[in-house]
Short mmCIF file of C-alpha atoms and ligand atoms in Angstrom, two decimals:
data_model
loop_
_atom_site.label_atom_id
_atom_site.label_comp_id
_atom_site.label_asym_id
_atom_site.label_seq_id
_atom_site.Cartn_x
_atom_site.Cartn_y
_atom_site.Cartn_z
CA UNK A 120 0.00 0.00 0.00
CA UNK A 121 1.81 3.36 -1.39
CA UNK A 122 -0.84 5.98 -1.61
CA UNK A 123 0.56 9.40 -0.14
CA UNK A 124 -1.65 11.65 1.33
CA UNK A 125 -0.42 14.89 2.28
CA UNK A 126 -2.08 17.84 4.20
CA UNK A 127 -1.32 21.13 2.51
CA UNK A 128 -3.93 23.62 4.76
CA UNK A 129 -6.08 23.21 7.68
CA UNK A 130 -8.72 25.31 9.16
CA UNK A 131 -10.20 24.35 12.47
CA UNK A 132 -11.14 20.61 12.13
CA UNK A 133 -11.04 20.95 8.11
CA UNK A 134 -8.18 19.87 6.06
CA UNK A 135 -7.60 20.61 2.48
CA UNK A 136 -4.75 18.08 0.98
CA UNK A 137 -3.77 16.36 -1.92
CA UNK A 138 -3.69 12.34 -2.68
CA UNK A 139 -1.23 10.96 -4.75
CA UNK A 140 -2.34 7.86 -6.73
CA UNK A 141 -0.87 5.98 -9.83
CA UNK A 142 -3.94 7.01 -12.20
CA UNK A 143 -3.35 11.18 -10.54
CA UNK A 144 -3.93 13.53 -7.77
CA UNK A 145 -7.26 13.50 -6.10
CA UNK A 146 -7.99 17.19 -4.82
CA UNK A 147 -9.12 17.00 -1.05
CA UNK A 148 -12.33 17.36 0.31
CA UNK A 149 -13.29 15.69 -3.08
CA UNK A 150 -16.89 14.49 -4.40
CA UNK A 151 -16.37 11.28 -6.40
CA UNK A 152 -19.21 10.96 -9.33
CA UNK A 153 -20.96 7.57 -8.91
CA UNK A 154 -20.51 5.28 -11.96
CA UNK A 155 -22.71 1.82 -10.63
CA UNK A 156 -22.41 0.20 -13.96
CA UNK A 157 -19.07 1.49 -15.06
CA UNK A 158 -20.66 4.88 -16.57
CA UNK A 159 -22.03 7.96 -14.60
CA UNK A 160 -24.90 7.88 -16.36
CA UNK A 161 -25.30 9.99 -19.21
CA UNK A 162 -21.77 11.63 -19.04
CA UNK A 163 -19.12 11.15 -20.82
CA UNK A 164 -15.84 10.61 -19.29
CA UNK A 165 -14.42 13.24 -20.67
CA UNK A 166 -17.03 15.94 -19.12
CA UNK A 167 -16.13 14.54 -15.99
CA UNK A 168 -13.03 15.99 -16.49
CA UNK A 169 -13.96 19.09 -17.50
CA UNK A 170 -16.28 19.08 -14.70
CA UNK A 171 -13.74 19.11 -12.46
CA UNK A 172 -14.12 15.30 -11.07
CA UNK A 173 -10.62 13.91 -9.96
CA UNK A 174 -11.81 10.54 -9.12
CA UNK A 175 -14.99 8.57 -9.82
CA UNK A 176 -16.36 5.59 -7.91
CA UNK A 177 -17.80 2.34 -9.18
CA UNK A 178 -20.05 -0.68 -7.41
CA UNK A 179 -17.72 -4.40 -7.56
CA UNK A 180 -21.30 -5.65 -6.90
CA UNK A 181 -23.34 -4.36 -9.97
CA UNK A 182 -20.08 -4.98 -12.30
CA UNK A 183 -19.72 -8.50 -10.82
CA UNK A 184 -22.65 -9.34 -11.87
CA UNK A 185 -22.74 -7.62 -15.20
CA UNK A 186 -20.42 -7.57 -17.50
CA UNK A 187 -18.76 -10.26 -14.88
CA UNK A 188 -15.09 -9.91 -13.37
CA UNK A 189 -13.51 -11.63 -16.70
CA UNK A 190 -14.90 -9.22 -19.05
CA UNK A 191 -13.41 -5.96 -17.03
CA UNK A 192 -10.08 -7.66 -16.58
CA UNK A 193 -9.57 -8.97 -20.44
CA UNK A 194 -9.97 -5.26 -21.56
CA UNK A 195 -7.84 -4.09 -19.23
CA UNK A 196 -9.41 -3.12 -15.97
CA UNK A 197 -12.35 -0.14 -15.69
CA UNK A 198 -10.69 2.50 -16.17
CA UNK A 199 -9.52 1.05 -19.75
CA UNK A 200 -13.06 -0.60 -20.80
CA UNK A 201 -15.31 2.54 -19.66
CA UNK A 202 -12.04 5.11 -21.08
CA UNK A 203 -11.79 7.16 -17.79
CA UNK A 204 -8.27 8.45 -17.38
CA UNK A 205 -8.13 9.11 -13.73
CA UNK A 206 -8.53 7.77 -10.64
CA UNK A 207 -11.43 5.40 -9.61
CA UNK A 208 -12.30 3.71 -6.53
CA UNK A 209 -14.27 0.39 -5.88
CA UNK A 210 -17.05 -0.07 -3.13
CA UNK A 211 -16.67 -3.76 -1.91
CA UNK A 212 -20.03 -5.09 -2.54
CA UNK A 213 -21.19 -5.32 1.27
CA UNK A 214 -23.42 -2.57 1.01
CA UNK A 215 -25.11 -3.74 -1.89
CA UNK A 216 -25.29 -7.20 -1.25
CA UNK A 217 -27.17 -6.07 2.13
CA UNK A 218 -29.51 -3.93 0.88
CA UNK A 219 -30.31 -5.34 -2.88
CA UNK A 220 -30.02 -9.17 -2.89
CA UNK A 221 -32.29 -11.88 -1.24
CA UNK A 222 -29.46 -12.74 1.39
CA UNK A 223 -29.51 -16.89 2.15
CA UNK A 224 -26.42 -17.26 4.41
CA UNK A 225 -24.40 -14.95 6.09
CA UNK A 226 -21.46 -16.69 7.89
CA UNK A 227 -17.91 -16.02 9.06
CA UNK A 228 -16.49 -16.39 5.89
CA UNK A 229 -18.38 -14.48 3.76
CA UNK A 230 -21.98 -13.71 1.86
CA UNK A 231 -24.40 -16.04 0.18
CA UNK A 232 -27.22 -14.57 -1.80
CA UNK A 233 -29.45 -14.60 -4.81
CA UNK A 234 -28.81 -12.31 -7.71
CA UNK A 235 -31.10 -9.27 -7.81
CA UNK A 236 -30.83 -9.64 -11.70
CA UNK A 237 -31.49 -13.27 -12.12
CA UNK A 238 -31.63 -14.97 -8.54
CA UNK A 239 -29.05 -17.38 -8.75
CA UNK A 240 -27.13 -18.41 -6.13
CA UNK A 241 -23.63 -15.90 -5.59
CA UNK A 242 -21.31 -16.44 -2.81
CA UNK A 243 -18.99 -13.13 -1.96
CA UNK A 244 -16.00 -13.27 0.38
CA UNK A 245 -13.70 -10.83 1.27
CA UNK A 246 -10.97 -12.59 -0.38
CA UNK A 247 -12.95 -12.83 -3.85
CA UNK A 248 -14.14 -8.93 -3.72
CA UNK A 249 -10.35 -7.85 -3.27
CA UNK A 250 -9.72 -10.34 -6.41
CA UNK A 251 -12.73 -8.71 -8.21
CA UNK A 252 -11.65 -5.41 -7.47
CA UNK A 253 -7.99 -6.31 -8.41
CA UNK A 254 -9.28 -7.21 -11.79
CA UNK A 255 -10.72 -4.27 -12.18
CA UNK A 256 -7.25 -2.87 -11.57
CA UNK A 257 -9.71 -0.53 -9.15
CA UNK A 258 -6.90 2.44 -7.68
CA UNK A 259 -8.64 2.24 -4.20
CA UNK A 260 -9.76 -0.74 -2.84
CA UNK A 261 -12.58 -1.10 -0.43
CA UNK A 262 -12.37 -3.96 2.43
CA UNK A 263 -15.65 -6.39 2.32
CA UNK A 264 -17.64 -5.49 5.35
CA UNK A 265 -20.86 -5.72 6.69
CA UNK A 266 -23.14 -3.23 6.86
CA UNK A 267 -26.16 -2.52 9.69
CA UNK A 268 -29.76 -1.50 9.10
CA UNK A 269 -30.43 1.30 11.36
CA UNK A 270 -31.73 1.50 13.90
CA UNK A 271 -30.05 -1.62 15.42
CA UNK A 272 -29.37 -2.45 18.94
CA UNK A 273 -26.06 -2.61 20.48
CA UNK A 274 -25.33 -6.32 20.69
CA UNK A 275 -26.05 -6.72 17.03
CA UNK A 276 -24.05 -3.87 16.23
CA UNK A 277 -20.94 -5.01 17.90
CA UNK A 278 -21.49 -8.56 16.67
CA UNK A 279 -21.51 -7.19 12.86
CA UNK A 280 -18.70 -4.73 13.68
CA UNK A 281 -16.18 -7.87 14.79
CA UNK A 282 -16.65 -9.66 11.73
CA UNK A 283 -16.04 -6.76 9.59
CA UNK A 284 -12.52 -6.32 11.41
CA UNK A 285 -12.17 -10.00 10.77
CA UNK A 286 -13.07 -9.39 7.19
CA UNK A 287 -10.67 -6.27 7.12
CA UNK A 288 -7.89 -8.58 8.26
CA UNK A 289 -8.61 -11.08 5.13
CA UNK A 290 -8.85 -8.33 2.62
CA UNK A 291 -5.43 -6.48 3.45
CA UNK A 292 -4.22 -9.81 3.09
CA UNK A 293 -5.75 -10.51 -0.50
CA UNK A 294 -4.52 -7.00 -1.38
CA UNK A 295 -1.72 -7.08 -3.81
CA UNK A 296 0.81 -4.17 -2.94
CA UNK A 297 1.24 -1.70 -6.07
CA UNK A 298 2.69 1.76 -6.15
CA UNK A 299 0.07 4.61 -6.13
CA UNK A 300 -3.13 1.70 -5.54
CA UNK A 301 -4.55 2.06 -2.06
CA UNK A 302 -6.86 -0.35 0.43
CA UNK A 303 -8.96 1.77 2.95
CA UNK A 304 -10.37 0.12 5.56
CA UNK A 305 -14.14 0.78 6.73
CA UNK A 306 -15.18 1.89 10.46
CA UNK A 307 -18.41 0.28 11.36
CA UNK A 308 -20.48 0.18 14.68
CA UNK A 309 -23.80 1.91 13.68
CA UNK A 310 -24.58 5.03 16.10
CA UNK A 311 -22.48 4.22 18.94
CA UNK A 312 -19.43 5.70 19.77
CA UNK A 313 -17.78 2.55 21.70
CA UNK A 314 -18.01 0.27 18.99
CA UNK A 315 -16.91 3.09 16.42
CA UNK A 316 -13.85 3.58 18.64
CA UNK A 317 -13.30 -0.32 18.91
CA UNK A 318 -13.46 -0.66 15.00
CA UNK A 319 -11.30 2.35 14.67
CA UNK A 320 -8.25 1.10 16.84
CA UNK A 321 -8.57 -2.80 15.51
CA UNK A 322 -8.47 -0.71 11.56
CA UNK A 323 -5.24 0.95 12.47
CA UNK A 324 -3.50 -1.90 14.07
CA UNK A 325 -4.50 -3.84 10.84
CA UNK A 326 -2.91 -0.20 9.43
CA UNK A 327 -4.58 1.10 5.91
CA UNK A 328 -3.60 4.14 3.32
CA UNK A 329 -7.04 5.43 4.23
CA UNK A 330 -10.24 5.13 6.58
CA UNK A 331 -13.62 5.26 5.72
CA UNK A 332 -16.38 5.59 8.04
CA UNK A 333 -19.30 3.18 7.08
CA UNK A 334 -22.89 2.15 7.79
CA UNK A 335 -24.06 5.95 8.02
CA UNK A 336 -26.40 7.69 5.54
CA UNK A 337 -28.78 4.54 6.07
CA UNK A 338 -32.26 6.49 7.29
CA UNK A 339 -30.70 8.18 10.56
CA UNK A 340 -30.94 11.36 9.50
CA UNK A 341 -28.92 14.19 9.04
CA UNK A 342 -28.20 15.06 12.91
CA UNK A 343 -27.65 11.45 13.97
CA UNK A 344 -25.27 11.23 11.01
CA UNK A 345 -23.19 14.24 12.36
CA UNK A 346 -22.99 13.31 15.65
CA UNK A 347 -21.75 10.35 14.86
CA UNK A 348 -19.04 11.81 12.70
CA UNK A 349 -18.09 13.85 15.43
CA UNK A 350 -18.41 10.76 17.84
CA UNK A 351 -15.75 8.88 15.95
CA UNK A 352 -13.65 10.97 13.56
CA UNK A 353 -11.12 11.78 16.19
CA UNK A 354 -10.40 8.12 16.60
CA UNK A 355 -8.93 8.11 13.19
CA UNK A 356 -5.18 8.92 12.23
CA UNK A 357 -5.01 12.30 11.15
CA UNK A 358 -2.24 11.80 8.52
CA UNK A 359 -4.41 9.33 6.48
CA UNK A 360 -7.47 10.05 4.06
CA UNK A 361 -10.92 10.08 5.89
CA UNK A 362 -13.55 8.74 3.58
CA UNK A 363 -17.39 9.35 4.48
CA UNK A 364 -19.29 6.70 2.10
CA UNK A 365 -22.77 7.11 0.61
CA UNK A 366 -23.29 11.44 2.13
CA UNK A 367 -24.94 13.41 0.91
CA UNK A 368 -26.65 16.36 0.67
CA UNK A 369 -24.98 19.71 -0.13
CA UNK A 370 -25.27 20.53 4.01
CA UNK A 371 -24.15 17.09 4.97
CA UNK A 372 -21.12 17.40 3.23
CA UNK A 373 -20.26 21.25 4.46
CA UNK A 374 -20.52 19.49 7.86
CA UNK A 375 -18.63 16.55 7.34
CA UNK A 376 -16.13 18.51 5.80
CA UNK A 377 -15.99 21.24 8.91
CA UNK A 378 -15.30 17.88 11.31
CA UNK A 379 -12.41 16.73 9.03
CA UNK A 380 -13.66 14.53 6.19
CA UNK A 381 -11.96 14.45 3.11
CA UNK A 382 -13.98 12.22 0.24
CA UNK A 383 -17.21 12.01 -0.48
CA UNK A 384 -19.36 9.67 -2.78
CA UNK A 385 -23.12 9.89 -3.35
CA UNK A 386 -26.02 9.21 -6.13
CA UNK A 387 -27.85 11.99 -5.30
CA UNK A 388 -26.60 14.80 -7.70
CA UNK A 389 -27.15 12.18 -10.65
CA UNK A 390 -30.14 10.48 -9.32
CA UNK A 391 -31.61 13.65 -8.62
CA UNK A 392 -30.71 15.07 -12.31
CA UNK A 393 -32.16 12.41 -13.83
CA UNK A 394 -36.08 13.17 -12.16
CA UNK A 395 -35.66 17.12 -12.51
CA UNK A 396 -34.53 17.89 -8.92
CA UNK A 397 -31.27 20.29 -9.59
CA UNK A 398 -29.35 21.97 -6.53
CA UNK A 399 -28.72 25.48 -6.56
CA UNK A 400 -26.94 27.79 -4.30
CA UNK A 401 -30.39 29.41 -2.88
CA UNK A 402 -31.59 25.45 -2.34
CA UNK A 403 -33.59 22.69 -4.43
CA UNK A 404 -35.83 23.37 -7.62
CA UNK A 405 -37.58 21.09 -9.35
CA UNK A 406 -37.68 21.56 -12.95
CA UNK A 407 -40.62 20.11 -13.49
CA UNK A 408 -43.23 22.57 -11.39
CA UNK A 409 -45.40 24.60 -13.89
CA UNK A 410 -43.26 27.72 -12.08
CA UNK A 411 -40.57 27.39 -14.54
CA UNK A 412 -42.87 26.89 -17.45
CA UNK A 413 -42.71 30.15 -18.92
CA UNK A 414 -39.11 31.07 -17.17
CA UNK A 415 -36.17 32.46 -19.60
CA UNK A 416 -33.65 32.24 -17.11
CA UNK A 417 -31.02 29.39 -16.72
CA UNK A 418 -31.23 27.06 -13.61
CA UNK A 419 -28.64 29.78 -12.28
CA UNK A 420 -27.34 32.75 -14.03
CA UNK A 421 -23.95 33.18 -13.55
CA UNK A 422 -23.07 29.22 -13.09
CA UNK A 423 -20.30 28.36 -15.13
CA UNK A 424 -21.71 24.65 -15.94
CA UNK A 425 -22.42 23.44 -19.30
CA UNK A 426 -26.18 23.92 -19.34
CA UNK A 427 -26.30 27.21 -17.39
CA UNK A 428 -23.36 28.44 -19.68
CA UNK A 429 -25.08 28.01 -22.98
CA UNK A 430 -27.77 29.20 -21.70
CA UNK A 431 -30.37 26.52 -21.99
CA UNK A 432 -33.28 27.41 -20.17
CA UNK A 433 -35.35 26.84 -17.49
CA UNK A 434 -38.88 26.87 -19.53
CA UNK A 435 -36.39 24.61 -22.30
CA UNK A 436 -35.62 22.04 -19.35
CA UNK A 437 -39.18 21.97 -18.12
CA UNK A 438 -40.55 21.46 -21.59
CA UNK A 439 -37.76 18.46 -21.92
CA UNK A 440 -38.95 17.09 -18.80
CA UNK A 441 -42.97 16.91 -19.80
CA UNK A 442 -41.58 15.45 -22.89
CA UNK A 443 -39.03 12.40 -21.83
CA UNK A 444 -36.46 13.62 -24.01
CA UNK A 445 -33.06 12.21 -22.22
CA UNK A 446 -31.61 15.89 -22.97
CA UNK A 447 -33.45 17.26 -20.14
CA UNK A 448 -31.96 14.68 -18.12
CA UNK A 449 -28.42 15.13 -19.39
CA UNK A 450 -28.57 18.99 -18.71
CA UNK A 451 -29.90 18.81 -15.55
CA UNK A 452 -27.50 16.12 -14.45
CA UNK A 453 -24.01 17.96 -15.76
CA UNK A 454 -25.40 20.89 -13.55
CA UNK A 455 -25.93 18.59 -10.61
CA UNK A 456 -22.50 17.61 -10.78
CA UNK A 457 -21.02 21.02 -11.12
CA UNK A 458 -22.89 21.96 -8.22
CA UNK A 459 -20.99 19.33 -6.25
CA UNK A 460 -17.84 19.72 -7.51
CA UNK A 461 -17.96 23.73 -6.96
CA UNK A 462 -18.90 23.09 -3.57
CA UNK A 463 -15.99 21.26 -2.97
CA UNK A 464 -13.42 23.29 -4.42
CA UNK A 465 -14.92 26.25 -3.44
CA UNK A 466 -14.86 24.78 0.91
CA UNK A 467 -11.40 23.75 0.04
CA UNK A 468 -10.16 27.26 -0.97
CA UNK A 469 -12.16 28.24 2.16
CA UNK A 470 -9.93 26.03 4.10
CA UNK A 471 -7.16 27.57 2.46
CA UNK A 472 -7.86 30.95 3.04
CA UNK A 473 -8.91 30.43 7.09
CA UNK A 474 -12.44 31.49 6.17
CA UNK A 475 -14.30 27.74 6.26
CA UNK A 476 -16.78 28.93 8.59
CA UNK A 477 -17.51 32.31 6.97
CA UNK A 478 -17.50 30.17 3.56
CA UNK A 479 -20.13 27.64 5.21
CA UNK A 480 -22.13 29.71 6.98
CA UNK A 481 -23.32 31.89 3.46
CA UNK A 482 -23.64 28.74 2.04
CA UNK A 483 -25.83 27.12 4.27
CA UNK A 484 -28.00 30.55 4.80
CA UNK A 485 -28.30 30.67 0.94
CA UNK A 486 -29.72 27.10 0.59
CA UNK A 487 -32.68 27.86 3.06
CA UNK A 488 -33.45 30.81 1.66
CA UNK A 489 -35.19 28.77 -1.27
CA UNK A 490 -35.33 29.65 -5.07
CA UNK A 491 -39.19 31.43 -5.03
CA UNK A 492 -39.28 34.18 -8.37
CA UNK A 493 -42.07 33.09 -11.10
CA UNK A 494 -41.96 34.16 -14.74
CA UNK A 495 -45.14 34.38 -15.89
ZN1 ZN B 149 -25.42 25.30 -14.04
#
């Protein structure tokens, strides 16, 4: 494990660094774009570049089960078959095997479960998702763990939270040691601060190039989620990446990023594109109210996106929306994404400039203030 990580500025709990990999740098805080199948949908690799997007992530268990392991690795690993240049990092395929697929054994060794394409029978192990992941010649590798429903009591918890140590243990093991590829390990222990410190400490004695702190962003809400953040983020080694999987919203990640988190991964800018929700600096719109029917104006004037730049409109995007045409989901999408990515760099010259509060505070107030005017 060779990933360098170095912190350039801090401000209060926030750090802005860089992350040195073998595909290239990863700006810190960072947003990574969400590609399930190997493609954020509807955008090109290359305007994830221009975007701004350092480092995408990708799900081992969607591309395990299609196009299958053998596929990815004969063409050369992801980043070859879908043409992305950078970086890209690999969830395990815990997550999804919890929350998608019909689950028929769970035991110390690993997962068995039906396919949520095709229901047959797939067995996952730590050991094979670090082979998987190594086929997709993935630059960061995620252990396998286990990951809680909440709310879920203590016992269970700390039951779950052992065997994803156990499984942390297995997958360092599988790991195959390259320069500039990285294995983070995954903090579990639902809500509660003694099992997050627990899975924290057995992590680092196991040792990792990064951390990520799992099992939140699973229906506790936005101040549950924080508290536990602040609960447990201390426990980690400051020197090291600090990965919060699956947030957020806009306001989750200003918060996560004020306590000292420095990656990010989430659907909701795309997912959200695609049905005509868009994010904008005074809050959510949703394209599709009759509000923006007759509007001229871009989503926001002044944003330096691709759809806001050329000036494609609001009443243009609603009209695309009424209609199906995948445009309207395209445009809506790129802006999404922009908004994410601007967020980022913007808290991270915030950070650099000592002004992260001032920075989050307008942003927050500007998000509640809501986007109201109606052309007519
Ligand atoms: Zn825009």
């Amino acid at each position: 494990m060779t990933l360098s990580f170095k912190i350039l500025n801090e401000n209060l709990n926030a750090r802005k660094g860089i992350l040195n990999t073998f595909h290239g740098d990863i700006n810190t805080p960072a947003f990574m774009p969400v590609g399930t199948y190997g493609a954020v949908k509807g955008v090109k690799p290359h305007e994830l570049s221009e975007l701004g997007a350092d480092i995408i992530l990708s799900n081992t268990y969607h591309l395990m089960e299609r196009p299958g392991k053998e596929v990815i690795k004969k063409q050369g690993g992801l980043r070859k078959f879908m043409n992305w240049d950078g970086p890209i990092l690999t969830d395990s395929g815990g997550f999804q095997v919890m929350s998608l697929s019909k689950i028929a054994k769970l035991d110390k060794n690993g997962v068995t479960f039906n396919s949520h394409i095709d229901g047959s029978v797939i067995r996952l192990t730590p050991e094979e998702s670090i082979n998987i992941q190594n086929a997709f010649d993935s630059t960061i590798t995620m252990v396998f763990d286990e990951c809680t429903p909440y709310p879920v009591e203590f016992d269970v918890a700390r039951k779950s939270m052992n065997l994803s140590m156990e499984w942390a243990v297995k997958s360092k093991q599988k790991f195959i040691n390259r320069d500039g590829y990285g294995l983070f390990g995954i903090v579990q222990g639902s809500t509660y601060k003694d099992l997050r410190f627990e899975s924290s400490n057995k992590l680092i004695d196991i040792g990792f190039d990064g951390y990520a702190i799992g099992g939140l962003a699973v229906g506790e809400g936005h101040n549950i989620m924080i508290k536990t953040i602040k609960d447990s983020i201390n426990f980690l080694p400051k020197d090291k990446p600090r990965y919060l999987m699956g947030v957020g919203y806009p306001k989750d990640i200003i918060e996560a990023v004020r306590l000292g988190v420095d990656m990010f991964d989430c659907v909701i800018p795309t997912r959200s594109g695609r049905t005509g929700k868009i994010f904008t600096k005074q809050g959510e719109i949703n394209i599709k109210n009759a509000r923006h029917k007759f509007d001229p104006r871009p989503i926001e004037t002044g944003c330096l996106c691709h759809t806001c730049s050329n000036n494609i409109s609001r009443s243009y995007l609603h009209h695309l929306f009424k209609t199906n045409e995948m445009l309207g989901t395209i445009y809506c999408t790129l802006h999404n994404l922009f908004h994410y990515i601007e967020l980022m760099a913007d808290l991270r010259n915030a950070i650099k400039n000592n002004k992260f509060n001032e920075v989050a505070e307008k942003r927050l107030n500007n998000y509640n203030k809501g986007d109201i005017e109606i052309y007519s």
